[in-house]
Amino acid sequence: YSYNADGSLAKIDFYQKLPQFQELQLTFTDKYFHEGNRVDKIERFEADGDKIGFTEFSYNAQGTRVTNIRQKSYDQETGAAVEYSFPPGQARIKIDYLYSNGNSMEYNMKIIGGNKVEDEALSSRGGGESGKYKYDFNVNPYAHMNMPNIFLSNLSRNNLIGQEKTYSGSFPTMEPFEFQYNYDNDGYPVQLLKTYKGYQSGDVLYKTKTIYSY
């Protein structure tokens, strides 16, 4: 992550371990463009500098909530319209996606206490998935970095520690089911061990380790 002088996010460089190289290799870069304190566009570039896509955000009149998203990756384009409602004790976010191939998807989130506790997605082709989520009481650093995306997936203020997922139409080969964090004295994660299992077998397949630096 690289930042501007005012602390806003300037770019993210993504690296990958490739078998033919000893060192990590830069694969692509996301560059962030701001209008005031809002991210209005993210442009994506390959390692050689070629632009391969972008994500654009539109906001409500107050500039506080994303209302529309347009994303292009190579020759594939996606549009999204975002609606908000506020039943007692919670917030609801509905996102309608329209893809360049004519398919669509409706995605709904339920927010309680600043965290996404439930979601549900249903595509026009009949497939879908839903989830219920549990969180700890420590700081999710991504929620404070002002890095929106087409799924608005960086909203939760705390860190995910459990999930229950159901699927229809198609099923994943694996999914994460255990999250173990270590924290610093300020409540920020410094390490995450994430364990994955086979969706149908339930067998533990592998673990990943994420190290956080500040």
mmCIF file with all atom_site columns, C-alpha atoms in Angstrom:
data_model
loop_
_atom_site.group_PDB
_atom_site.id
_atom_site.type_symbol
_atom_site.label_atom_id
_atom_site.label_alt_id
_atom_site.label_comp_id
_atom_site.label_asym_id
_atom_site.label_entity_id
_atom_site.label_seq_id
_atom_site.pdbx_PDB_ins_code
_atom_site.Cartn_x
_atom_site.Cartn_y
_atom_site.Cartn_z
_atom_site.occupancy
_atom_site.B_iso_or_equiv
_atom_site.pdbx_formal_charge
_atom_site.auth_seq_id
_atom_site.auth_comp_id
_atom_site.auth_asym_id
_atom_site.auth_atom_id
_atom_site.pdbx_PDB_model_num
ATOM 1   C CA . TYR A 1 1   ? 0.000   0.000   0.000   1.00 0.00 ? 1   TYR A CA 1
ATOM 2   C CA . SER A 1 2   ? 1.205   3.529   -0.830  1.00 0.00 ? 2   SER A CA 1
ATOM 3   C CA . TYR A 1 3   ? -0.353  6.732   0.480   1.00 0.00 ? 3   TYR A CA 1
ATOM 4   C CA . ASN A 1 4   ? -0.680  10.393  -0.460  1.00 0.00 ? 4   ASN A CA 1
ATOM 5   C CA . ALA A 1 5   ? 0.638   13.176  1.740   1.00 0.00 ? 5   ALA A CA 1
ATOM 6   C CA . ASP A 1 6   ? -2.810  13.582  3.358   1.00 0.00 ? 6   ASP A CA 1
ATOM 7   C CA . GLY A 1 7   ? -2.899  9.888   4.321   1.00 0.00 ? 7   GLY A CA 1
ATOM 8   C CA . SER A 1 8   ? -5.336  8.807   1.615   1.00 0.00 ? 8   SER A CA 1
ATOM 9   C CA . LEU A 1 9   ? -4.686  5.611   -0.303  1.00 0.00 ? 9   LEU A CA 1
ATOM 10  C CA . ALA A 1 10  ? -2.693  6.244   -3.499  1.00 0.00 ? 10  ALA A CA 1
ATOM 11  C CA . LYS A 1 11  ? -2.096  2.751   -4.894  1.00 0.00 ? 11  LYS A CA 1
ATOM 12  C CA . ILE A 1 12  ? -1.906  -0.942  -4.123  1.00 0.00 ? 12  ILE A CA 1
ATOM 13  C CA . ASP A 1 13  ? 0.779   -3.111  -5.730  1.00 0.00 ? 13  ASP A CA 1
ATOM 14  C CA . PHE A 1 14  ? -0.080  -6.812  -5.999  1.00 0.00 ? 14  PHE A CA 1
ATOM 15  C CA . TYR A 1 15  ? 2.709   -9.404  -6.049  1.00 0.00 ? 15  TYR A CA 1
ATOM 16  C CA . GLN A 1 16  ? 2.672   -13.111 -6.800  1.00 0.00 ? 16  GLN A CA 1
ATOM 17  C CA . LYS A 1 17  ? 5.147   -15.956 -6.280  1.00 0.00 ? 17  LYS A CA 1
ATOM 18  C CA . LEU A 1 18  ? 5.868   -17.506 -9.667  1.00 0.00 ? 18  LEU A CA 1
ATOM 19  C CA . PRO A 1 19  ? 7.819   -20.786 -9.985  1.00 0.00 ? 19  PRO A CA 1
ATOM 20  C CA . GLN A 1 20  ? 10.312  -19.424 -12.529 1.00 0.00 ? 20  GLN A CA 1
ATOM 21  C CA . PHE A 1 21  ? 11.385  -16.507 -10.267 1.00 0.00 ? 21  PHE A CA 1
ATOM 22  C CA . GLN A 1 22  ? 13.001  -16.498 -6.852  1.00 0.00 ? 22  GLN A CA 1
ATOM 23  C CA . GLU A 1 23  ? 11.592  -13.092 -5.861  1.00 0.00 ? 23  GLU A CA 1
ATOM 24  C CA . LEU A 1 24  ? 7.953   -12.047 -5.736  1.00 0.00 ? 24  LEU A CA 1
ATOM 25  C CA . GLN A 1 25  ? 6.794   -10.587 -9.048  1.00 0.00 ? 25  GLN A CA 1
ATOM 26  C CA . LEU A 1 26  ? 4.600   -7.508  -9.503  1.00 0.00 ? 26  LEU A CA 1
ATOM 27  C CA . THR A 1 27  ? 1.429   -8.638  -11.308 1.00 0.00 ? 27  THR A CA 1
ATOM 28  C CA . PHE A 1 28  ? -0.787  -5.526  -11.318 1.00 0.00 ? 28  PHE A CA 1
ATOM 29  C CA . THR A 1 29  ? -1.365  -2.163  -9.636  1.00 0.00 ? 29  THR A CA 1
ATOM 30  C CA . ASP A 1 30  ? -4.528  -0.371  -8.549  1.00 0.00 ? 30  ASP A CA 1
ATOM 31  C CA . LYS A 1 31  ? -4.268  3.450   -8.553  1.00 0.00 ? 31  LYS A CA 1
ATOM 32  C CA . TYR A 1 32  ? -6.796  5.457   -6.519  1.00 0.00 ? 32  TYR A CA 1
ATOM 33  C CA . PHE A 1 33  ? -8.192  8.833   -7.556  1.00 0.00 ? 33  PHE A CA 1
ATOM 34  C CA . HIS A 1 34  ? -10.054 11.046  -5.093  1.00 0.00 ? 34  HIS A CA 1
ATOM 35  C CA . GLU A 1 35  ? -12.577 13.877  -5.204  1.00 0.00 ? 35  GLU A CA 1
ATOM 36  C CA . GLY A 1 36  ? -12.164 15.452  -1.793  1.00 0.00 ? 36  GLY A CA 1
ATOM 37  C CA . ASN A 1 37  ? -12.249 12.601  0.704   1.00 0.00 ? 37  ASN A CA 1
ATOM 38  C CA . ARG A 1 38  ? -14.115 10.254  -1.658  1.00 0.00 ? 38  ARG A CA 1
ATOM 39  C CA . VAL A 1 39  ? -12.654 7.629   -3.976  1.00 0.00 ? 39  VAL A CA 1
ATOM 40  C CA . ASP A 1 40  ? -14.237 8.329   -7.353  1.00 0.00 ? 40  ASP A CA 1
ATOM 41  C CA . LYS A 1 41  ? -12.124 6.028   -9.547  1.00 0.00 ? 41  LYS A CA 1
ATOM 42  C CA . ILE A 1 42  ? -9.695  3.125   -9.337  1.00 0.00 ? 42  ILE A CA 1
ATOM 43  C CA . GLU A 1 43  ? -7.592  2.290   -12.384 1.00 0.00 ? 43  GLU A CA 1
ATOM 44  C CA . ARG A 1 44  ? -5.893  -1.088  -12.768 1.00 0.00 ? 44  ARG A CA 1
ATOM 45  C CA . PHE A 1 45  ? -2.607  -1.634  -14.624 1.00 0.00 ? 45  PHE A CA 1
ATOM 46  C CA . GLU A 1 46  ? -0.609  -4.714  -15.504 1.00 0.00 ? 46  GLU A CA 1
ATOM 47  C CA . ALA A 1 47  ? 3.025   -4.942  -14.425 1.00 0.00 ? 47  ALA A CA 1
ATOM 48  C CA . ASP A 1 48  ? 4.179   -3.555  -17.800 1.00 0.00 ? 48  ASP A CA 1
ATOM 49  C CA . GLY A 1 49  ? 2.039   -0.430  -17.327 1.00 0.00 ? 49  GLY A CA 1
ATOM 50  C CA . ASP A 1 50  ? -0.825  -1.367  -19.674 1.00 0.00 ? 50  ASP A CA 1
ATOM 51  C CA . LYS A 1 51  ? -4.218  -0.254  -18.353 1.00 0.00 ? 51  LYS A CA 1
ATOM 52  C CA . ILE A 1 52  ? -6.599  -3.210  -18.142 1.00 0.00 ? 52  ILE A CA 1
ATOM 53  C CA . GLY A 1 53  ? -9.611  -1.784  -16.357 1.00 0.00 ? 53  GLY A CA 1
ATOM 54  C CA . PHE A 1 54  ? -11.183 0.633   -13.912 1.00 0.00 ? 54  PHE A CA 1
ATOM 55  C CA . THR A 1 55  ? -13.886 1.002   -11.261 1.00 0.00 ? 55  THR A CA 1
ATOM 56  C CA . GLU A 1 56  ? -15.893 4.254   -10.985 1.00 0.00 ? 56  GLU A CA 1
ATOM 57  C CA . PHE A 1 57  ? -18.077 5.301   -8.047  1.00 0.00 ? 57  PHE A CA 1
ATOM 58  C CA . SER A 1 58  ? -20.980 7.758   -7.848  1.00 0.00 ? 58  SER A CA 1
ATOM 59  C CA . TYR A 1 59  ? -22.303 9.099   -4.542  1.00 0.00 ? 59  TYR A CA 1
ATOM 60  C CA . ASN A 1 60  ? -25.477 10.570  -3.087  1.00 0.00 ? 60  ASN A CA 1
ATOM 61  C CA . ALA A 1 61  ? -25.917 14.349  -2.836  1.00 0.00 ? 61  ALA A CA 1
ATOM 62  C CA . GLN A 1 62  ? -24.285 14.397  0.605   1.00 0.00 ? 62  GLN A CA 1
ATOM 63  C CA . GLY A 1 63  ? -21.292 12.431  -0.667  1.00 0.00 ? 63  GLY A CA 1
ATOM 64  C CA . THR A 1 64  ? -21.622 9.886   2.126   1.00 0.00 ? 64  THR A CA 1
ATOM 65  C CA . ARG A 1 65  ? -22.834 6.740   0.346   1.00 0.00 ? 65  ARG A CA 1
ATOM 66  C CA . VAL A 1 66  ? -22.013 5.001   -2.926  1.00 0.00 ? 66  VAL A CA 1
ATOM 67  C CA . THR A 1 67  ? -25.087 4.886   -5.190  1.00 0.00 ? 67  THR A CA 1
ATOM 68  C CA . ASN A 1 68  ? -23.691 3.571   -8.491  1.00 0.00 ? 68  ASN A CA 1
ATOM 69  C CA . ILE A 1 69  ? -20.636 1.604   -9.555  1.00 0.00 ? 69  ILE A CA 1
ATOM 70  C CA . ARG A 1 70  ? -19.246 0.967   -13.020 1.00 0.00 ? 70  ARG A CA 1
ATOM 71  C CA . GLN A 1 71  ? -16.438 -1.508  -13.510 1.00 0.00 ? 71  GLN A CA 1
ATOM 72  C CA . LYS A 1 72  ? -14.581 -2.610  -16.633 1.00 0.00 ? 72  LYS A CA 1
ATOM 73  C CA . SER A 1 73  ? -11.987 -5.367  -16.822 1.00 0.00 ? 73  SER A CA 1
ATOM 74  C CA . TYR A 1 74  ? -10.530 -5.966  -20.278 1.00 0.00 ? 74  TYR A CA 1
ATOM 75  C CA . ASP A 1 75  ? -13.702 -6.185  -22.451 1.00 0.00 ? 75  ASP A CA 1
ATOM 76  C CA . GLN A 1 76  ? -16.105 -7.150  -19.634 1.00 0.00 ? 76  GLN A CA 1
ATOM 77  C CA . GLU A 1 77  ? -18.212 -4.387  -18.060 1.00 0.00 ? 77  GLU A CA 1
ATOM 78  C CA . THR A 1 78  ? -20.432 -4.442  -14.973 1.00 0.00 ? 78  THR A CA 1
ATOM 79  C CA . GLY A 1 79  ? -22.848 -1.829  -13.675 1.00 0.00 ? 79  GLY A CA 1
ATOM 80  C CA . ALA A 1 80  ? -24.249 -1.721  -10.140 1.00 0.00 ? 80  ALA A CA 1
ATOM 81  C CA . ALA A 1 81  ? -26.979 0.347   -8.475  1.00 0.00 ? 81  ALA A CA 1
ATOM 82  C CA . VAL A 1 82  ? -26.904 0.600   -4.661  1.00 0.00 ? 82  VAL A CA 1
ATOM 83  C CA . GLU A 1 83  ? -29.899 1.248   -2.393  1.00 0.00 ? 83  GLU A CA 1
ATOM 84  C CA . TYR A 1 84  ? -29.999 1.719   1.392   1.00 0.00 ? 84  TYR A CA 1
ATOM 85  C CA . SER A 1 85  ? -32.714 1.266   4.005   1.00 0.00 ? 85  SER A CA 1
ATOM 86  C CA . PHE A 1 86  ? -32.632 1.545   7.776   1.00 0.00 ? 86  PHE A CA 1
ATOM 87  C CA . PRO A 1 87  ? -35.046 -0.699  9.686   1.00 0.00 ? 87  PRO A CA 1
ATOM 88  C CA . PRO A 1 88  ? -34.844 -0.338  13.505  1.00 0.00 ? 88  PRO A CA 1
ATOM 89  C CA . GLY A 1 89  ? -31.452 -1.440  14.833  1.00 0.00 ? 89  GLY A CA 1
ATOM 90  C CA . GLN A 1 90  ? -29.886 -2.270  11.481  1.00 0.00 ? 90  GLN A CA 1
ATOM 91  C CA . ALA A 1 91  ? -29.024 -1.122  7.997   1.00 0.00 ? 91  ALA A CA 1
ATOM 92  C CA . ARG A 1 92  ? -29.809 -2.880  4.721   1.00 0.00 ? 92  ARG A CA 1
ATOM 93  C CA . ILE A 1 93  ? -27.837 -2.524  1.510   1.00 0.00 ? 93  ILE A CA 1
ATOM 94  C CA . LYS A 1 94  ? -29.172 -3.812  -1.808  1.00 0.00 ? 94  LYS A CA 1
ATOM 95  C CA . ILE A 1 95  ? -26.952 -3.928  -4.896  1.00 0.00 ? 95  ILE A CA 1
ATOM 96  C CA . ASP A 1 96  ? -28.334 -4.769  -8.346  1.00 0.00 ? 96  ASP A CA 1
ATOM 97  C CA . TYR A 1 97  ? -25.663 -5.874  -10.826 1.00 0.00 ? 97  TYR A CA 1
ATOM 98  C CA . LEU A 1 98  ? -25.969 -5.943  -14.608 1.00 0.00 ? 98  LEU A CA 1
ATOM 99  C CA . TYR A 1 99  ? -23.248 -7.704  -16.585 1.00 0.00 ? 99  TYR A CA 1
ATOM 100 C CA . SER A 1 100 ? -22.177 -7.149  -20.170 1.00 0.00 ? 100 SER A CA 1
ATOM 101 C CA . ASN A 1 101 ? -23.414 -10.631 -21.153 1.00 0.00 ? 101 ASN A CA 1
ATOM 102 C CA . GLY A 1 102 ? -26.967 -9.685  -20.150 1.00 0.00 ? 102 GLY A CA 1
ATOM 103 C CA . ASN A 1 103 ? -27.017 -11.601 -16.868 1.00 0.00 ? 103 ASN A CA 1
ATOM 104 C CA . SER A 1 104 ? -27.876 -9.886  -13.594 1.00 0.00 ? 104 SER A CA 1
ATOM 105 C CA . MET A 1 105 ? -27.561 -10.475 -9.850  1.00 0.00 ? 105 MET A CA 1
ATOM 106 C CA . GLU A 1 106 ? -29.214 -9.080  -6.738  1.00 0.00 ? 106 GLU A CA 1
ATOM 107 C CA . TYR A 1 107 ? -27.094 -8.873  -3.593  1.00 0.00 ? 107 TYR A CA 1
ATOM 108 C CA . ASN A 1 108 ? -28.451 -7.971  -0.159  1.00 0.00 ? 108 ASN A CA 1
ATOM 109 C CA . MET A 1 109 ? -26.527 -7.224  3.043   1.00 0.00 ? 109 MET A CA 1
ATOM 110 C CA . LYS A 1 110 ? -27.739 -6.855  6.619   1.00 0.00 ? 110 LYS A CA 1
ATOM 111 C CA . ILE A 1 111 ? -25.575 -4.607  8.823   1.00 0.00 ? 111 ILE A CA 1
ATOM 112 C CA . ILE A 1 112 ? -25.788 -4.616  12.622  1.00 0.00 ? 112 ILE A CA 1
ATOM 113 C CA . GLY A 1 113 ? -23.331 -2.827  14.891  1.00 0.00 ? 113 GLY A CA 1
ATOM 114 C CA . GLY A 1 114 ? -21.239 -1.799  11.896  1.00 0.00 ? 114 GLY A CA 1
ATOM 115 C CA . ASN A 1 115 ? -20.718 -5.382  10.692  1.00 0.00 ? 115 ASN A CA 1
ATOM 116 C CA . LYS A 1 116 ? -22.221 -7.392  7.845   1.00 0.00 ? 116 LYS A CA 1
ATOM 117 C CA . VAL A 1 117 ? -23.980 -10.177 9.753   1.00 0.00 ? 117 VAL A CA 1
ATOM 118 C CA . GLU A 1 118 ? -25.962 -11.664 6.860   1.00 0.00 ? 118 GLU A CA 1
ATOM 119 C CA . ASP A 1 119 ? -25.932 -11.546 3.074   1.00 0.00 ? 119 ASP A CA 1
ATOM 120 C CA . GLU A 1 120 ? -27.686 -13.179 0.152   1.00 0.00 ? 120 GLU A CA 1
ATOM 121 C CA . ALA A 1 121 ? -26.985 -13.195 -3.583  1.00 0.00 ? 121 ALA A CA 1
ATOM 122 C CA . LEU A 1 122 ? -29.252 -14.486 -6.343  1.00 0.00 ? 122 LEU A CA 1
ATOM 123 C CA . SER A 1 123 ? -28.336 -14.477 -10.022 1.00 0.00 ? 123 SER A CA 1
ATOM 124 C CA . SER A 1 124 ? -30.674 -14.345 -13.005 1.00 0.00 ? 124 SER A CA 1
ATOM 125 C CA . ARG A 1 125 ? -29.401 -17.811 -13.970 1.00 0.00 ? 125 ARG A CA 1
ATOM 126 C CA . GLY A 1 126 ? -30.782 -19.341 -10.766 1.00 0.00 ? 126 GLY A CA 1
ATOM 127 C CA . GLY A 1 127 ? -27.594 -19.740 -8.775  1.00 0.00 ? 127 GLY A CA 1
ATOM 128 C CA . GLY A 1 128 ? -27.180 -18.143 -5.404  1.00 0.00 ? 128 GLY A CA 1
ATOM 129 C CA . GLU A 1 129 ? -25.544 -18.153 -2.005  1.00 0.00 ? 129 GLU A CA 1
ATOM 130 C CA . SER A 1 130 ? -26.187 -16.781 1.450   1.00 0.00 ? 130 SER A CA 1
ATOM 131 C CA . GLY A 1 131 ? -24.160 -16.389 4.603   1.00 0.00 ? 131 GLY A CA 1
ATOM 132 C CA . LYS A 1 132 ? -24.237 -15.556 8.298   1.00 0.00 ? 132 LYS A CA 1
ATOM 133 C CA . TYR A 1 133 ? -21.139 -14.043 9.909   1.00 0.00 ? 133 TYR A CA 1
ATOM 134 C CA . LYS A 1 134 ? -19.625 -13.537 13.365  1.00 0.00 ? 134 LYS A CA 1
ATOM 135 C CA . TYR A 1 135 ? -17.026 -10.963 14.430  1.00 0.00 ? 135 TYR A CA 1
ATOM 136 C CA . ASP A 1 136 ? -14.703 -10.169 17.291  1.00 0.00 ? 136 ASP A CA 1
ATOM 137 C CA . PHE A 1 137 ? -14.453 -6.720  18.918  1.00 0.00 ? 137 PHE A CA 1
ATOM 138 C CA . ASN A 1 138 ? -11.080 -5.693  17.479  1.00 0.00 ? 138 ASN A CA 1
ATOM 139 C CA . VAL A 1 139 ? -10.251 -3.321  14.625  1.00 0.00 ? 139 VAL A CA 1
ATOM 140 C CA . ASN A 1 140 ? -10.629 -4.327  10.982  1.00 0.00 ? 140 ASN A CA 1
ATOM 141 C CA . PRO A 1 141 ? -7.957  -2.111  9.356   1.00 0.00 ? 141 PRO A CA 1
ATOM 142 C CA . TYR A 1 142 ? -9.527  -2.320  5.876   1.00 0.00 ? 142 TYR A CA 1
ATOM 143 C CA . ALA A 1 143 ? -12.670 -0.556  7.117   1.00 0.00 ? 143 ALA A CA 1
ATOM 144 C CA . HIS A 1 144 ? -10.596 2.566   7.814   1.00 0.00 ? 144 HIS A CA 1
ATOM 145 C CA . MET A 1 145 ? -8.618  2.704   4.546   1.00 0.00 ? 145 MET A CA 1
ATOM 146 C CA . ASN A 1 146 ? -11.369 4.131   2.305   1.00 0.00 ? 146 ASN A CA 1
ATOM 147 C CA . MET A 1 147 ? -10.950 1.412   -0.329  1.00 0.00 ? 147 MET A CA 1
ATOM 148 C CA . PRO A 1 148 ? -14.394 0.705   -1.814  1.00 0.00 ? 148 PRO A CA 1
ATOM 149 C CA . ASN A 1 149 ? -14.938 -2.029  -4.379  1.00 0.00 ? 149 ASN A CA 1
ATOM 150 C CA . ILE A 1 150 ? -17.791 -3.306  -6.505  1.00 0.00 ? 150 ILE A CA 1
ATOM 151 C CA . PHE A 1 151 ? -19.066 -5.566  -3.689  1.00 0.00 ? 151 PHE A CA 1
ATOM 152 C CA . LEU A 1 152 ? -18.612 -2.967  -0.894  1.00 0.00 ? 152 LEU A CA 1
ATOM 153 C CA . SER A 1 153 ? -16.861 -5.758  1.008   1.00 0.00 ? 153 SER A CA 1
ATOM 154 C CA . ASN A 1 154 ? -14.671 -3.592  3.268   1.00 0.00 ? 154 ASN A CA 1
ATOM 155 C CA . LEU A 1 155 ? -17.455 -2.141  5.407   1.00 0.00 ? 155 LEU A CA 1
ATOM 156 C CA . SER A 1 156 ? -17.335 -4.274  8.569   1.00 0.00 ? 156 SER A CA 1
ATOM 157 C CA . ARG A 1 157 ? -15.631 -2.497  11.475  1.00 0.00 ? 157 ARG A CA 1
ATOM 158 C CA . ASN A 1 158 ? -14.525 -5.694  13.250  1.00 0.00 ? 158 ASN A CA 1
ATOM 159 C CA . ASN A 1 159 ? -12.737 -8.866  12.163  1.00 0.00 ? 159 ASN A CA 1
ATOM 160 C CA . LEU A 1 160 ? -14.496 -11.964 10.834  1.00 0.00 ? 160 LEU A CA 1
ATOM 161 C CA . ILE A 1 161 ? -14.153 -15.014 13.098  1.00 0.00 ? 161 ILE A CA 1
ATOM 162 C CA . GLY A 1 162 ? -16.849 -17.350 11.768  1.00 0.00 ? 162 GLY A CA 1
ATOM 163 C CA . GLN A 1 163 ? -19.238 -17.918 8.888   1.00 0.00 ? 163 GLN A CA 1
ATOM 164 C CA . GLU A 1 164 ? -22.014 -20.261 7.786   1.00 0.00 ? 164 GLU A CA 1
ATOM 165 C CA . LYS A 1 165 ? -22.582 -20.413 4.031   1.00 0.00 ? 165 LYS A CA 1
ATOM 166 C CA . THR A 1 166 ? -25.209 -22.088 1.878   1.00 0.00 ? 166 THR A CA 1
ATOM 167 C CA . TYR A 1 167 ? -25.165 -22.404 -1.914  1.00 0.00 ? 167 TYR A CA 1
ATOM 168 C CA . SER A 1 168 ? -27.531 -23.236 -4.741  1.00 0.00 ? 168 SER A CA 1
ATOM 169 C CA . GLY A 1 169 ? -26.808 -23.952 -8.385  1.00 0.00 ? 169 GLY A CA 1
ATOM 170 C CA . SER A 1 170 ? -23.072 -24.461 -7.884  1.00 0.00 ? 170 SER A CA 1
ATOM 171 C CA . PHE A 1 171 ? -20.807 -25.199 -4.943  1.00 0.00 ? 171 PHE A CA 1
ATOM 172 C CA . PRO A 1 172 ? -17.243 -24.188 -4.052  1.00 0.00 ? 172 PRO A CA 1
ATOM 173 C CA . THR A 1 173 ? -14.552 -26.837 -3.778  1.00 0.00 ? 173 THR A CA 1
ATOM 174 C CA . MET A 1 174 ? -13.290 -25.282 -0.534  1.00 0.00 ? 174 MET A CA 1
ATOM 175 C CA . GLU A 1 175 ? -14.134 -22.536 1.949   1.00 0.00 ? 175 GLU A CA 1
ATOM 176 C CA . PRO A 1 176 ? -12.567 -20.915 5.013   1.00 0.00 ? 176 PRO A CA 1
ATOM 177 C CA . PHE A 1 177 ? -14.022 -22.028 8.350   1.00 0.00 ? 177 PHE A CA 1
ATOM 178 C CA . GLU A 1 178 ? -11.555 -21.027 11.081  1.00 0.00 ? 178 GLU A CA 1
ATOM 179 C CA . PHE A 1 179 ? -9.980  -17.610 11.718  1.00 0.00 ? 179 PHE A CA 1
ATOM 180 C CA . GLN A 1 180 ? -7.262  -17.106 14.356  1.00 0.00 ? 180 GLN A CA 1
ATOM 181 C CA . TYR A 1 181 ? -5.920  -13.578 14.973  1.00 0.00 ? 181 TYR A CA 1
ATOM 182 C CA . ASN A 1 182 ? -3.067  -12.100 16.956  1.00 0.00 ? 182 ASN A CA 1
ATOM 183 C CA . TYR A 1 183 ? -3.417  -8.414  17.858  1.00 0.00 ? 183 TYR A CA 1
ATOM 184 C CA . ASP A 1 184 ? -1.208  -5.540  18.912  1.00 0.00 ? 184 ASP A CA 1
ATOM 185 C CA . ASN A 1 185 ? -1.904  -3.392  21.984  1.00 0.00 ? 185 ASN A CA 1
ATOM 186 C CA . ASP A 1 186 ? -4.204  -1.090  19.960  1.00 0.00 ? 186 ASP A CA 1
ATOM 187 C CA . GLY A 1 187 ? -6.468  -3.924  18.809  1.00 0.00 ? 187 GLY A CA 1
ATOM 188 C CA . TYR A 1 188 ? -5.145  -4.109  15.243  1.00 0.00 ? 188 TYR A CA 1
ATOM 189 C CA . PRO A 1 189 ? -4.421  -7.587  13.805  1.00 0.00 ? 189 PRO A CA 1
ATOM 190 C CA . VAL A 1 190 ? -0.768  -8.471  13.283  1.00 0.00 ? 190 VAL A CA 1
ATOM 191 C CA . GLN A 1 191 ? -1.345  -12.048 12.130  1.00 0.00 ? 191 GLN A CA 1
ATOM 192 C CA . LEU A 1 192 ? -4.225  -14.128 10.771  1.00 0.00 ? 192 LEU A CA 1
ATOM 193 C CA . LEU A 1 193 ? -4.217  -17.912 10.388  1.00 0.00 ? 193 LEU A CA 1
ATOM 194 C CA . LYS A 1 194 ? -7.091  -18.960 8.129   1.00 0.00 ? 194 LYS A CA 1
ATOM 195 C CA . THR A 1 195 ? -8.016  -22.646 7.797   1.00 0.00 ? 195 THR A CA 1
ATOM 196 C CA . TYR A 1 196 ? -9.801  -24.007 4.712   1.00 0.00 ? 196 TYR A CA 1
ATOM 197 C CA . LYS A 1 197 ? -11.871 -27.173 4.377   1.00 0.00 ? 197 LYS A CA 1
ATOM 198 C CA . GLY A 1 198 ? -13.450 -29.063 1.505   1.00 0.00 ? 198 GLY A CA 1
ATOM 199 C CA . TYR A 1 199 ? -17.051 -27.926 1.139   1.00 0.00 ? 199 TYR A CA 1
ATOM 200 C CA . GLN A 1 200 ? -18.512 -31.397 0.607   1.00 0.00 ? 200 GLN A CA 1
ATOM 201 C CA . SER A 1 201 ? -15.984 -33.553 2.483   1.00 0.00 ? 201 SER A CA 1
ATOM 202 C CA . GLY A 1 202 ? -15.451 -31.269 5.466   1.00 0.00 ? 202 GLY A CA 1
ATOM 203 C CA . ASP A 1 203 ? -11.779 -32.301 5.515   1.00 0.00 ? 203 ASP A CA 1
ATOM 204 C CA . VAL A 1 204 ? -9.161  -29.686 6.458   1.00 0.00 ? 204 VAL A CA 1
ATOM 205 C CA . LEU A 1 205 ? -7.209  -28.877 3.276   1.00 0.00 ? 205 LEU A CA 1
ATOM 206 C CA . TYR A 1 206 ? -4.710  -26.148 4.131   1.00 0.00 ? 206 TYR A CA 1
ATOM 207 C CA . LYS A 1 207 ? -3.997  -22.977 6.102   1.00 0.00 ? 207 LYS A CA 1
ATOM 208 C CA . THR A 1 208 ? -2.864  -19.526 5.037   1.00 0.00 ? 208 THR A CA 1
ATOM 209 C CA . LYS A 1 209 ? -0.996  -16.966 7.118   1.00 0.00 ? 209 LYS A CA 1
ATOM 210 C CA . THR A 1 210 ? -1.414  -13.207 6.707   1.00 0.00 ? 210 THR A CA 1
ATOM 211 C CA . ILE A 1 211 ? 1.079   -10.836 8.351   1.00 0.00 ? 211 ILE A CA 1
ATOM 212 C CA . TYR A 1 212 ? -0.026  -7.204  8.889   1.00 0.00 ? 212 TYR A CA 1
ATOM 213 C CA . SER A 1 213 ? 2.492   -4.364  8.985   1.00 0.00 ? 213 SER A CA 1
ATOM 214 C CA . TYR A 1 214 ? 1.651   -0.769  9.946   1.00 0.00 ? 214 TYR A CA 1
#
